[in-house]
Amino acid sequence: MPVKTYWLEHAWLGTHVEPGVALDAGADGRIAALRTGVEAPPPGAEVLRGLTVPGLANAHSHAFHRALRSLVQVGSGTFWTWREFMYQVAQNLTPDTYFALARAVYAEMALAGITNVGEFHYVHHAPGGAPYADPNAMGEALIEAAAAAGIRITLLDTAYLSSGFGEAPNRHQLRFSDGTAEAWAERVSALKPRGHALIGAAIHSVRAVPADQLATVSRWAQERRAPLHVHLSEQTAENEACQAAHGRTPTQLLADHGVLGPRTTGVHNTHLTDGDIALLGATTTGTCMCPTTERDLADGIGPAGRLQHAGSPLSLGSDSHAVIDLLEEARAMELNERLRSRTRGHWTANSLLTAATQDGHAALGLADAGRLEAGALADFTTIALDSVRTAGPLPRLGAETAVFAATAADVRHTVVGGRHVVRDGSHTLVPDVPSALSESIAAVRG
């Protein structure tokens, strides 16, 4: 692909909005040059009207949870009753149905401006636990789905070995388990990165990986310098069970087994002690907040501000996909903190966009994404500034408009590796995303 020039009517450059920016995307899929003060589109340039920001990073996804949308909104219940619905959908997944569902979900993400997804993947085997002929058939389906939808993926292959502290997997969880962390490591080592895909690791939770096997998963990631994610203190019940089994918090248990560190991200980090926060900050372990899921499941509001102040970088994820909207996740993190503290302005719009872009990509192992600058990946998205939600404010306040007023519906273009994946609000590779979602969800709901 030859050099392609885009003219950005307005561009967010990390600290401010710049009008009239020309961006050259090279044949290698990276930004070859960025020029400011370009008042009119250069000849032959592709014009992107609105506010262009780096591609958004969805740092925590369970693609198949998209099939639960609305189904789990009926009546009341808890996280644990929600989990029973999740198991039912998981039982109906095959490599083919998961590919179709994930392709549609990742296309929905592209329409929302997401260029990279961290897929926390634990449905590994057939129902009952028997491996497929290709033991990584399900993971490969997700990697192929991301390619078909035109976005990048960090496959966070997840160790899930126990139903609780010292308990064997239940009948639903058998297809999640490799039996031991050593067997998990052997299987996941056969997965190979490719142009649009990185391979990372995940510990489902301290209840799902026995303490004496945590180090095996951590060591696998450390040897490969791969990202390592873990659900952490999402539920008070998990904290109580960990204290009963080990006499310490989940964070302390992870620290004792060498799991924490700058390539590790704790997902949710909701119910933490002061000591937990200090540990995560001191080790620069990241925090991925998923506000729309955390409020949907009534999990609680995590101490994001205190974590960041302690030294834990923040990223954002849509998790269960109650909605897929990283702008809403960024907005919700600030507004949740306002409700809790009854004060405003905990993060600037620039800081929230950084969490949704640069820091999210870094949490997924892509340190060269999330910025509009020469040498970075040519992944970016354009948000309309003339919709019913965004019209009116001055363009120089584009970051504030994007975070506090815009939604995924305002995404006009998404470019990945210099290639248009969403153009004028339409996906270029999946012509009818709503139909793809409807058909693939019907196939797995049974």
Tab-separated table of C-alpha atoms in Angstrom:
chain	number	residue	atom	x	y	z
A	1	MET	CA	0.000	0.000	0.000
A	2	PRO	CA	1.516	3.342	-1.027
A	3	VAL	CA	1.615	6.319	1.314
A	4	LYS	CA	-1.911	7.587	1.913
A	5	THR	CA	-2.617	11.092	3.165
A	6	TYR	CA	-5.495	11.921	5.470
A	7	TRP	CA	-6.529	15.477	6.248
A	8	LEU	CA	-7.903	15.766	9.759
A	9	GLU	CA	-10.238	18.710	10.234
A	10	HIS	CA	-9.426	18.607	13.963
A	11	ALA	CA	-7.030	16.257	15.742
A	12	TRP	CA	-6.518	15.514	19.421
A	13	LEU	CA	-2.756	15.398	19.959
A	14	GLY	CA	-2.760	14.252	23.578
A	15	THR	CA	-2.762	17.657	25.216
A	16	HIS	CA	-4.902	19.798	22.931
A	17	VAL	CA	-6.995	19.878	19.765
A	18	GLU	CA	-5.179	21.065	16.651
A	19	PRO	CA	-7.097	22.239	13.555
A	20	GLY	CA	-5.907	21.276	10.074
A	21	VAL	CA	-3.588	18.289	10.398
A	22	ALA	CA	-2.219	16.204	7.519
A	23	LEU	CA	-1.344	12.610	8.377
A	24	ASP	CA	0.603	10.321	6.072
A	25	ALA	CA	0.040	6.604	6.579
A	26	GLY	CA	2.928	4.554	5.220
A	27	ALA	CA	2.984	1.182	3.514
A	28	ASP	CA	4.011	-0.371	6.839
A	29	GLY	CA	0.738	0.694	8.470
A	30	ARG	CA	2.411	3.357	10.587
A	31	ILE	CA	2.196	7.125	10.635
A	32	ALA	CA	4.996	8.306	8.356
A	33	ALA	CA	4.502	12.005	9.009
A	34	LEU	CA	2.181	14.426	10.776
A	35	ARG	CA	1.944	18.072	9.733
A	36	THR	CA	0.013	20.764	11.570
A	37	GLY	CA	-1.226	24.107	10.270
A	38	VAL	CA	-2.550	22.585	7.039
A	39	GLU	CA	-5.594	24.778	6.499
A	40	ALA	CA	-7.020	22.945	3.477
A	41	PRO	CA	-6.898	19.312	2.346
A	42	PRO	CA	-3.816	18.565	0.192
A	43	PRO	CA	-4.575	17.274	-3.312
A	44	GLY	CA	-5.670	13.637	-3.180
A	45	ALA	CA	-5.986	13.561	0.604
A	46	GLU	CA	-8.836	11.698	2.267
A	47	VAL	CA	-10.824	14.215	4.297
A	48	LEU	CA	-11.930	13.314	7.832
A	49	ARG	CA	-14.416	15.877	9.142
A	50	GLY	CA	-14.814	16.039	12.921
A	51	LEU	CA	-12.378	15.260	15.725
A	52	THR	CA	-9.802	12.554	15.036
A	53	VAL	CA	-8.298	10.780	18.035
A	54	PRO	CA	-6.034	7.729	18.280
A	55	GLY	CA	-7.884	4.448	17.953
A	56	LEU	CA	-9.618	3.405	21.160
A	57	ALA	CA	-8.365	0.360	23.082
A	58	ASN	CA	-10.922	-1.973	24.625
A	59	ALA	CA	-8.665	-3.529	27.251
A	60	HIS	CA	-11.161	-6.079	28.590
A	61	SER	CA	-13.637	-8.092	26.518
A	62	HIS	CA	-15.510	-11.357	26.754
A	63	ALA	CA	-16.921	-11.466	23.209
A	64	PHE	CA	-19.574	-14.101	23.880
A	65	HIS	CA	-21.099	-12.048	26.691
A	66	ARG	CA	-22.567	-9.834	23.952
A	67	ALA	CA	-25.244	-12.524	23.575
A	68	LEU	CA	-26.428	-11.736	27.127
A	69	ARG	CA	-27.372	-8.130	26.389
A	70	SER	CA	-30.961	-7.446	27.553
A	71	LEU	CA	-31.458	-11.111	28.488
A	72	VAL	CA	-29.832	-10.464	31.858
A	73	GLN	CA	-31.655	-7.163	32.364
A	74	VAL	CA	-34.922	-8.943	33.132
A	75	GLY	CA	-35.779	-8.853	36.832
A	76	SER	CA	-33.181	-8.577	39.560
A	77	GLY	CA	-30.450	-10.918	40.803
A	78	THR	CA	-26.734	-10.806	41.581
A	79	PHE	CA	-23.414	-11.343	39.852
A	80	TRP	CA	-23.764	-15.026	40.712
A	81	THR	CA	-27.222	-15.414	39.137
A	82	TRP	CA	-25.958	-13.504	36.091
A	83	ARG	CA	-23.173	-16.088	35.874
A	84	GLU	CA	-25.691	-18.892	35.384
A	85	PHE	CA	-27.011	-17.197	32.215
A	86	MET	CA	-23.409	-16.792	31.050
A	87	TYR	CA	-22.755	-20.519	31.482
A	88	GLN	CA	-25.785	-21.354	29.342
A	89	VAL	CA	-24.479	-19.302	26.427
A	90	ALA	CA	-20.936	-20.624	26.860
A	91	GLN	CA	-22.190	-24.191	26.496
A	92	ASN	CA	-23.520	-23.433	23.000
A	93	LEU	CA	-20.267	-22.064	21.600
A	94	THR	CA	-18.334	-23.945	18.917
A	95	PRO	CA	-15.350	-22.692	16.920
A	96	ASP	CA	-17.680	-21.807	14.039
A	97	THR	CA	-20.398	-20.103	16.092
A	98	TYR	CA	-17.798	-18.275	18.149
A	99	PHE	CA	-16.082	-16.989	15.018
A	100	ALA	CA	-19.381	-15.642	13.669
A	101	LEU	CA	-20.341	-14.034	16.975
A	102	ALA	CA	-16.911	-12.528	17.632
A	103	ARG	CA	-16.664	-11.183	14.074
A	104	ALA	CA	-19.951	-9.346	14.583
A	105	VAL	CA	-18.964	-8.104	18.050
A	106	TYR	CA	-15.574	-6.882	16.850
A	107	ALA	CA	-17.295	-5.147	13.926
A	108	GLU	CA	-19.530	-3.411	16.467
A	109	MET	CA	-16.356	-2.343	18.264
A	110	ALA	CA	-14.884	-0.913	15.050
A	111	LEU	CA	-18.088	1.074	14.555
A	112	ALA	CA	-17.497	2.446	18.078
A	113	GLY	CA	-13.967	3.602	17.213
A	114	ILE	CA	-12.156	0.661	18.830
A	115	THR	CA	-9.060	-0.456	16.930
A	116	ASN	CA	-7.659	-2.974	19.434
A	117	VAL	CA	-9.362	-5.430	21.797
A	118	GLY	CA	-8.003	-7.380	24.740
A	119	GLU	CA	-9.972	-10.633	24.604
A	120	PHE	CA	-9.970	-12.352	28.003
A	121	HIS	CA	-10.475	-15.829	26.568
A	122	TYR	CA	-11.324	-18.862	28.665
A	123	VAL	CA	-13.735	-21.029	26.610
A	124	HIS	CA	-11.029	-23.379	25.395
A	125	HIS	CA	-12.473	-26.878	24.932
A	126	ALA	CA	-15.640	-28.687	23.906
A	127	PRO	CA	-18.471	-29.073	26.437
A	128	GLY	CA	-17.367	-31.642	28.987
A	129	GLY	CA	-13.740	-30.573	28.659
A	130	ALA	CA	-12.492	-32.681	25.727
A	131	PRO	CA	-9.983	-30.761	23.589
A	132	TYR	CA	-10.802	-30.008	19.986
A	133	ALA	CA	-8.622	-31.609	17.306
A	134	ASP	CA	-6.798	-28.281	17.343
A	135	PRO	CA	-6.564	-27.553	21.080
A	136	ASN	CA	-6.538	-23.831	20.264
A	137	ALA	CA	-9.488	-23.895	17.879
A	138	MET	CA	-11.494	-21.443	19.957
A	139	GLY	CA	-8.630	-18.991	20.344
A	140	GLU	CA	-7.853	-19.197	16.648
A	141	ALA	CA	-11.522	-18.442	15.902
A	142	LEU	CA	-11.212	-15.217	17.893
A	143	ILE	CA	-7.979	-14.216	16.172
A	144	GLU	CA	-9.563	-14.851	12.759
A	145	ALA	CA	-12.695	-12.961	13.785
A	146	ALA	CA	-10.675	-9.876	14.651
A	147	ALA	CA	-8.973	-10.008	11.248
A	148	ALA	CA	-12.342	-10.369	9.520
A	149	ALA	CA	-13.636	-7.333	11.413
A	150	GLY	CA	-10.496	-5.314	10.637
A	151	ILE	CA	-9.241	-4.676	14.179
A	152	ARG	CA	-6.263	-5.767	16.257
A	153	ILE	CA	-6.506	-8.273	19.086
A	154	THR	CA	-4.436	-9.213	22.091
A	155	LEU	CA	-5.641	-12.712	22.904
A	156	LEU	CA	-5.338	-12.986	26.674
A	157	ASP	CA	-5.486	-16.754	26.902
A	158	THR	CA	-6.845	-17.480	30.354
A	159	ALA	CA	-5.935	-20.115	32.918
A	160	TYR	CA	-9.160	-21.265	34.601
A	161	LEU	CA	-8.610	-24.407	36.648
A	162	SER	CA	-10.919	-24.338	39.660
A	163	SER	CA	-14.469	-23.357	40.614
A	164	GLY	CA	-13.224	-21.956	43.900
A	165	PHE	CA	-10.468	-22.281	46.441
A	166	GLY	CA	-9.669	-25.999	46.421
A	167	GLU	CA	-12.761	-26.931	44.399
A	168	ALA	CA	-12.790	-28.841	41.104
A	169	PRO	CA	-14.370	-27.158	38.063
A	170	ASN	CA	-18.130	-27.532	37.903
A	171	ARG	CA	-19.790	-29.081	34.844
A	172	HIS	CA	-19.993	-25.723	33.066
A	173	GLN	CA	-16.354	-24.895	33.757
A	174	LEU	CA	-14.901	-28.151	32.447
A	175	ARG	CA	-14.515	-26.650	29.001
A	176	PHE	CA	-12.567	-23.750	30.516
A	177	SER	CA	-9.956	-25.901	32.247
A	178	ASP	CA	-6.686	-27.416	31.064
A	179	GLY	CA	-6.357	-29.311	34.354
A	180	THR	CA	-3.089	-27.709	35.466
A	181	ALA	CA	-1.199	-24.512	34.788
A	182	GLU	CA	1.547	-26.569	33.139
A	183	ALA	CA	-0.972	-28.030	30.680
A	184	TRP	CA	-2.364	-24.534	30.075
A	185	ALA	CA	1.154	-23.261	29.315
A	186	GLU	CA	1.825	-26.115	26.897
A	187	ARG	CA	-1.390	-25.438	24.985
A	188	VAL	CA	-1.063	-21.658	24.824
A	189	SER	CA	2.572	-21.882	23.706
A	190	ALA	CA	1.305	-23.221	20.373
A	191	LEU	CA	-0.509	-19.946	19.661
A	192	LYS	CA	1.558	-17.605	17.501
A	193	PRO	CA	1.347	-13.834	17.103
A	194	ARG	CA	0.674	-12.384	13.679
A	195	GLY	CA	0.320	-8.965	12.107
A	196	HIS	CA	-2.915	-8.002	13.816
A	197	ALA	CA	-2.657	-10.286	16.856
A	198	LEU	CA	-0.553	-10.559	20.005
A	199	ILE	CA	-0.692	-13.458	22.456
A	200	GLY	CA	-0.913	-12.632	26.152
A	201	ALA	CA	-1.948	-14.471	29.282
A	202	ALA	CA	-4.573	-14.167	31.974
A	203	ILE	CA	-5.309	-15.605	35.374
A	204	HIS	CA	-9.061	-15.748	35.558
A	205	SER	CA	-9.045	-14.957	39.279
A	206	VAL	CA	-7.422	-16.156	42.479
A	207	ARG	CA	-10.405	-18.428	43.027
A	208	ALA	CA	-9.950	-20.063	39.605
A	209	VAL	CA	-6.181	-20.708	39.688
A	210	PRO	CA	-4.751	-22.467	42.763
A	211	ALA	CA	-2.134	-20.423	44.592
A	212	ASP	CA	0.654	-22.920	43.932
A	213	GLN	CA	0.048	-22.567	40.163
A	214	LEU	CA	-0.100	-18.783	39.913
A	215	ALA	CA	3.643	-18.506	39.383
A	216	THR	CA	3.517	-20.855	36.381
A	217	VAL	CA	1.175	-18.517	34.515
A	218	SER	CA	3.130	-15.456	35.588
A	219	ARG	CA	6.442	-17.007	34.528
A	220	TRP	CA	5.032	-17.881	31.077
A	221	ALA	CA	4.118	-14.228	30.538
A	222	GLN	CA	7.377	-12.895	31.952
A	223	GLU	CA	9.511	-15.111	29.712
A	224	ARG	CA	7.695	-13.763	26.650
A	225	ARG	CA	7.372	-10.198	27.911
A	226	ALA	CA	3.662	-10.614	27.274
A	227	PRO	CA	0.800	-8.796	28.987
A	228	LEU	CA	-0.801	-10.636	31.919
A	229	HIS	CA	-4.310	-9.760	33.100
A	230	VAL	CA	-6.350	-10.962	36.087
A	231	HIS	CA	-9.850	-10.342	37.438
A	232	LEU	CA	-9.083	-8.859	40.847
A	233	SER	CA	-11.364	-8.247	43.827
A	234	GLU	CA	-14.459	-7.797	41.674
A	235	GLN	CA	-16.650	-9.277	44.408
A	236	THR	CA	-16.484	-9.033	48.194
A	237	ALA	CA	-17.307	-12.760	48.305
A	238	GLU	CA	-14.020	-13.479	46.510
A	239	ASN	CA	-12.105	-11.410	49.054
A	240	GLU	CA	-13.759	-13.199	51.960
A	241	ALA	CA	-13.082	-16.633	50.474
A	242	CYS	CA	-9.436	-15.727	49.807
A	243	GLN	CA	-8.997	-14.529	53.390
A	244	ALA	CA	-10.520	-17.780	54.658
A	245	ALA	CA	-8.309	-19.940	52.432
A	246	HIS	CA	-5.024	-18.024	52.577
A	247	GLY	CA	-5.287	-15.427	55.333
A	248	ARG	CA	-4.645	-12.551	52.949
A	249	THR	CA	-6.328	-10.480	50.265
A	250	PRO	CA	-6.287	-11.500	46.579
A	251	THR	CA	-3.833	-8.661	45.845
A	252	GLN	CA	-1.479	-9.834	48.578
A	253	LEU	CA	-1.727	-13.417	47.304
A	254	LEU	CA	-0.813	-12.324	43.766
A	255	ALA	CA	2.107	-10.302	45.119
A	256	ASP	CA	3.376	-13.293	47.108
A	257	HIS	CA	3.504	-15.378	43.922
A	258	GLY	CA	5.193	-12.804	41.689
A	259	VAL	CA	2.175	-11.914	39.591
A	260	LEU	CA	2.178	-8.135	40.037
A	261	GLY	CA	4.318	-5.846	37.870
A	262	PRO	CA	4.306	-3.330	35.019
A	263	ARG	CA	3.084	-5.823	32.396
A	264	THR	CA	0.246	-6.998	34.654
A	265	THR	CA	-3.215	-5.462	34.713
A	266	GLY	CA	-5.823	-6.071	37.395
A	267	VAL	CA	-9.320	-5.920	35.968
A	268	HIS	CA	-11.965	-4.196	38.120
A	269	ASN	CA	-9.848	-3.788	41.302
A	270	THR	CA	-13.095	-2.850	42.997
A	271	HIS	CA	-12.896	-3.908	46.643
A	272	LEU	CA	-9.348	-3.122	47.757
A	273	THR	CA	-7.724	-2.342	51.083
A	274	ASP	CA	-5.325	0.546	51.555
A	275	GLY	CA	-2.525	-2.019	51.518
A	276	ASP	CA	-3.772	-3.470	48.232
A	277	ILE	CA	-3.758	-0.044	46.608
A	278	ALA	CA	-0.238	0.610	47.830
A	279	LEU	CA	0.953	-2.769	46.483
A	280	LEU	CA	-0.576	-2.234	43.045
A	281	GLY	CA	0.859	1.263	42.835
A	282	ALA	CA	4.331	0.352	44.050
A	283	THR	CA	4.600	-2.424	41.447
A	284	THR	CA	3.034	-0.196	38.710
A	285	THR	CA	0.474	-2.928	38.114
A	286	GLY	CA	-2.236	-1.524	35.851
A	287	THR	CA	-5.935	-1.172	36.544
A	288	CYS	CA	-8.597	-1.771	33.908
A	289	MET	CA	-11.891	-0.217	34.904
A	290	CYS	CA	-15.094	-1.445	33.246
A	291	PRO	CA	-17.693	0.978	34.615
A	292	THR	CA	-20.680	-0.032	32.470
A	293	THR	CA	-20.322	-3.673	33.522
A	294	GLU	CA	-19.453	-2.858	37.125
A	295	ARG	CA	-22.634	-0.838	37.485
A	296	ASP	CA	-24.715	-3.319	35.468
A	297	LEU	CA	-23.705	-6.140	37.825
A	298	ALA	CA	-23.935	-3.891	40.907
A	299	ASP	CA	-20.293	-4.691	41.679
A	300	GLY	CA	-19.470	-1.302	43.146
A	301	ILE	CA	-17.229	1.652	42.270
A	302	GLY	CA	-13.524	0.908	42.265
A	303	PRO	CA	-10.993	3.380	43.734
A	304	ALA	CA	-9.637	4.428	40.336
A	305	GLY	CA	-8.420	7.822	41.488
A	306	ARG	CA	-6.532	6.465	44.468
A	307	LEU	CA	-5.035	3.692	42.335
A	308	GLN	CA	-3.746	6.106	39.714
A	309	HIS	CA	-2.371	8.420	42.391
A	310	ALA	CA	-0.528	5.435	43.908
A	311	GLY	CA	1.089	4.621	40.543
A	312	SER	CA	-1.310	2.215	38.795
A	313	PRO	CA	-1.925	3.180	35.127
A	314	LEU	CA	-5.611	3.187	34.126
A	315	SER	CA	-7.204	1.571	31.103
A	316	LEU	CA	-10.819	0.896	30.150
A	317	GLY	CA	-12.857	-2.061	28.927
A	318	SER	CA	-16.431	-2.913	27.988
A	319	ASP	CA	-16.173	-6.376	29.606
A	320	SER	CA	-19.651	-7.965	29.371
A	321	HIS	CA	-20.751	-5.575	26.609
A	322	ALA	CA	-23.861	-4.246	28.321
A	323	VAL	CA	-22.935	-1.513	25.868
A	324	ILE	CA	-19.885	-1.177	23.632
A	325	ASP	CA	-18.868	2.442	23.985
A	326	LEU	CA	-15.399	3.405	25.244
A	327	LEU	CA	-16.429	7.058	25.413
A	328	GLU	CA	-19.134	6.036	27.881
A	329	GLU	CA	-16.591	4.007	29.877
A	330	ALA	CA	-14.331	7.067	30.128
A	331	ARG	CA	-17.231	9.328	31.065
A	332	ALA	CA	-18.547	6.841	33.616
A	333	MET	CA	-15.217	6.582	35.424
A	334	GLU	CA	-15.284	10.321	36.113
A	335	LEU	CA	-19.009	10.521	36.865
A	336	ASN	CA	-18.899	7.526	39.214
A	337	GLU	CA	-16.159	9.246	41.165
A	338	ARG	CA	-18.234	12.422	41.313
A	339	LEU	CA	-21.175	10.512	42.766
A	340	ARG	CA	-19.008	8.863	45.384
A	341	SER	CA	-17.067	11.977	46.395
A	342	ARG	CA	-19.676	14.645	45.621
A	343	THR	CA	-16.943	16.686	43.969
A	344	ARG	CA	-16.221	17.247	40.272
A	345	GLY	CA	-13.156	17.152	38.058
A	346	HIS	CA	-11.138	14.122	39.128
A	347	TRP	CA	-9.760	13.612	35.597
A	348	THR	CA	-9.483	16.013	32.703
A	349	ALA	CA	-10.916	15.029	29.353
A	350	ASN	CA	-7.327	14.635	28.118
A	351	SER	CA	-6.568	12.186	30.934
A	352	LEU	CA	-9.697	10.142	30.239
A	353	LEU	CA	-8.898	9.959	26.523
A	354	THR	CA	-5.361	8.859	27.384
A	355	ALA	CA	-6.788	5.980	29.436
A	356	ALA	CA	-9.015	5.026	26.491
A	357	THR	CA	-6.160	5.197	23.984
A	358	GLN	CA	-2.445	5.208	24.818
A	359	ASP	CA	-2.634	3.538	28.230
A	360	GLY	CA	-5.172	0.992	27.027
A	361	HIS	CA	-2.966	-0.066	24.139
A	362	ALA	CA	0.040	-0.268	26.470
A	363	ALA	CA	-1.928	-2.598	28.763
A	364	LEU	CA	-2.432	-4.846	25.734
A	365	GLY	CA	1.251	-4.903	24.799
A	366	LEU	CA	1.135	-2.218	22.094
A	367	ALA	CA	3.392	0.568	23.298
A	368	ASP	CA	3.527	1.962	19.753
A	369	ALA	CA	-0.212	2.682	19.482
A	370	GLY	CA	-2.580	5.247	20.920
A	371	ARG	CA	-0.809	8.406	19.758
A	372	LEU	CA	-1.040	10.575	16.664
A	373	GLU	CA	2.665	10.976	15.959
A	374	ALA	CA	5.220	9.774	13.431
A	375	GLY	CA	6.233	6.153	13.991
A	376	ALA	CA	3.056	5.129	15.814
A	377	LEU	CA	0.598	2.677	14.319
A	378	ALA	CA	-1.757	4.421	11.895
A	379	ASP	CA	-4.830	3.546	13.958
A	380	PHE	CA	-7.295	6.376	14.545
A	381	THR	CA	-10.973	7.215	14.701
A	382	THR	CA	-12.997	10.310	13.878
A	383	ILE	CA	-15.875	11.546	16.046
A	384	ALA	CA	-18.543	13.789	14.557
A	385	LEU	CA	-18.721	17.304	15.972
A	386	ASP	CA	-22.020	18.088	14.241
A	387	SER	CA	-24.436	15.500	15.639
A	388	VAL	CA	-27.341	16.344	17.954
A	389	ARG	CA	-25.075	15.412	20.872
A	390	THR	CA	-21.902	17.166	19.799
A	391	ALA	CA	-23.023	20.254	17.866
A	392	GLY	CA	-22.448	23.650	19.477
A	393	PRO	CA	-19.213	23.555	21.506
A	394	LEU	CA	-16.083	25.184	20.111
A	395	PRO	CA	-13.857	22.691	18.256
A	396	ARG	CA	-10.963	23.468	20.613
A	397	LEU	CA	-13.106	21.796	23.306
A	398	GLY	CA	-13.317	18.646	21.205
A	399	ALA	CA	-11.817	16.411	23.912
A	400	GLU	CA	-14.449	17.563	26.397
A	401	THR	CA	-17.163	17.100	23.789
A	402	ALA	CA	-15.973	13.591	22.947
A	403	VAL	CA	-15.754	12.409	26.551
A	404	PHE	CA	-18.733	14.161	28.111
A	405	ALA	CA	-21.262	14.319	25.257
A	406	ALA	CA	-20.429	11.962	22.384
A	407	THR	CA	-21.341	8.291	22.170
A	408	ALA	CA	-20.279	5.412	19.960
A	409	ALA	CA	-23.029	6.490	17.568
A	410	ASP	CA	-20.995	9.609	16.797
A	411	VAL	CA	-18.035	7.677	15.384
A	412	ARG	CA	-17.781	8.528	11.717
A	413	HIS	CA	-14.541	6.811	10.618
A	414	THR	CA	-12.183	4.145	11.949
A	415	VAL	CA	-8.790	3.521	10.354
A	416	VAL	CA	-6.531	0.588	11.316
A	417	GLY	CA	-3.023	0.316	9.921
A	418	GLY	CA	-3.823	3.126	7.501
A	419	ARG	CA	-6.832	1.258	6.087
A	420	HIS	CA	-10.416	2.463	6.395
A	421	VAL	CA	-12.425	-0.092	8.362
A	422	VAL	CA	-15.371	2.209	9.070
A	423	ARG	CA	-16.189	4.895	6.534
A	424	ASP	CA	-18.997	7.400	7.093
A	425	GLY	CA	-20.457	5.190	9.816
A	426	SER	CA	-20.518	1.996	7.727
A	427	HIS	CA	-18.269	-1.004	8.185
A	428	THR	CA	-16.259	-1.741	5.048
A	429	LEU	CA	-15.745	-5.467	5.736
A	430	VAL	CA	-19.004	-6.503	7.435
A	431	PRO	CA	-21.763	-4.911	5.353
A	432	ASP	CA	-24.669	-5.481	7.762
A	433	VAL	CA	-23.403	-5.564	11.344
A	434	PRO	CA	-26.867	-5.603	12.996
A	435	SER	CA	-27.886	-8.683	10.983
A	436	ALA	CA	-24.555	-10.355	11.730
A	437	LEU	CA	-25.150	-9.756	15.435
A	438	SER	CA	-28.756	-10.978	15.348
A	439	GLU	CA	-27.930	-14.168	13.467
A	440	SER	CA	-24.834	-15.080	15.469
A	441	ILE	CA	-26.510	-14.392	18.819
A	442	ALA	CA	-29.539	-16.494	17.868
A	443	ALA	CA	-27.170	-19.371	17.048
A	444	VAL	CA	-25.614	-19.428	20.529
A	445	ARG	CA	-28.658	-18.645	22.644
A	446	GLY	CA	-30.139	-22.039	21.727
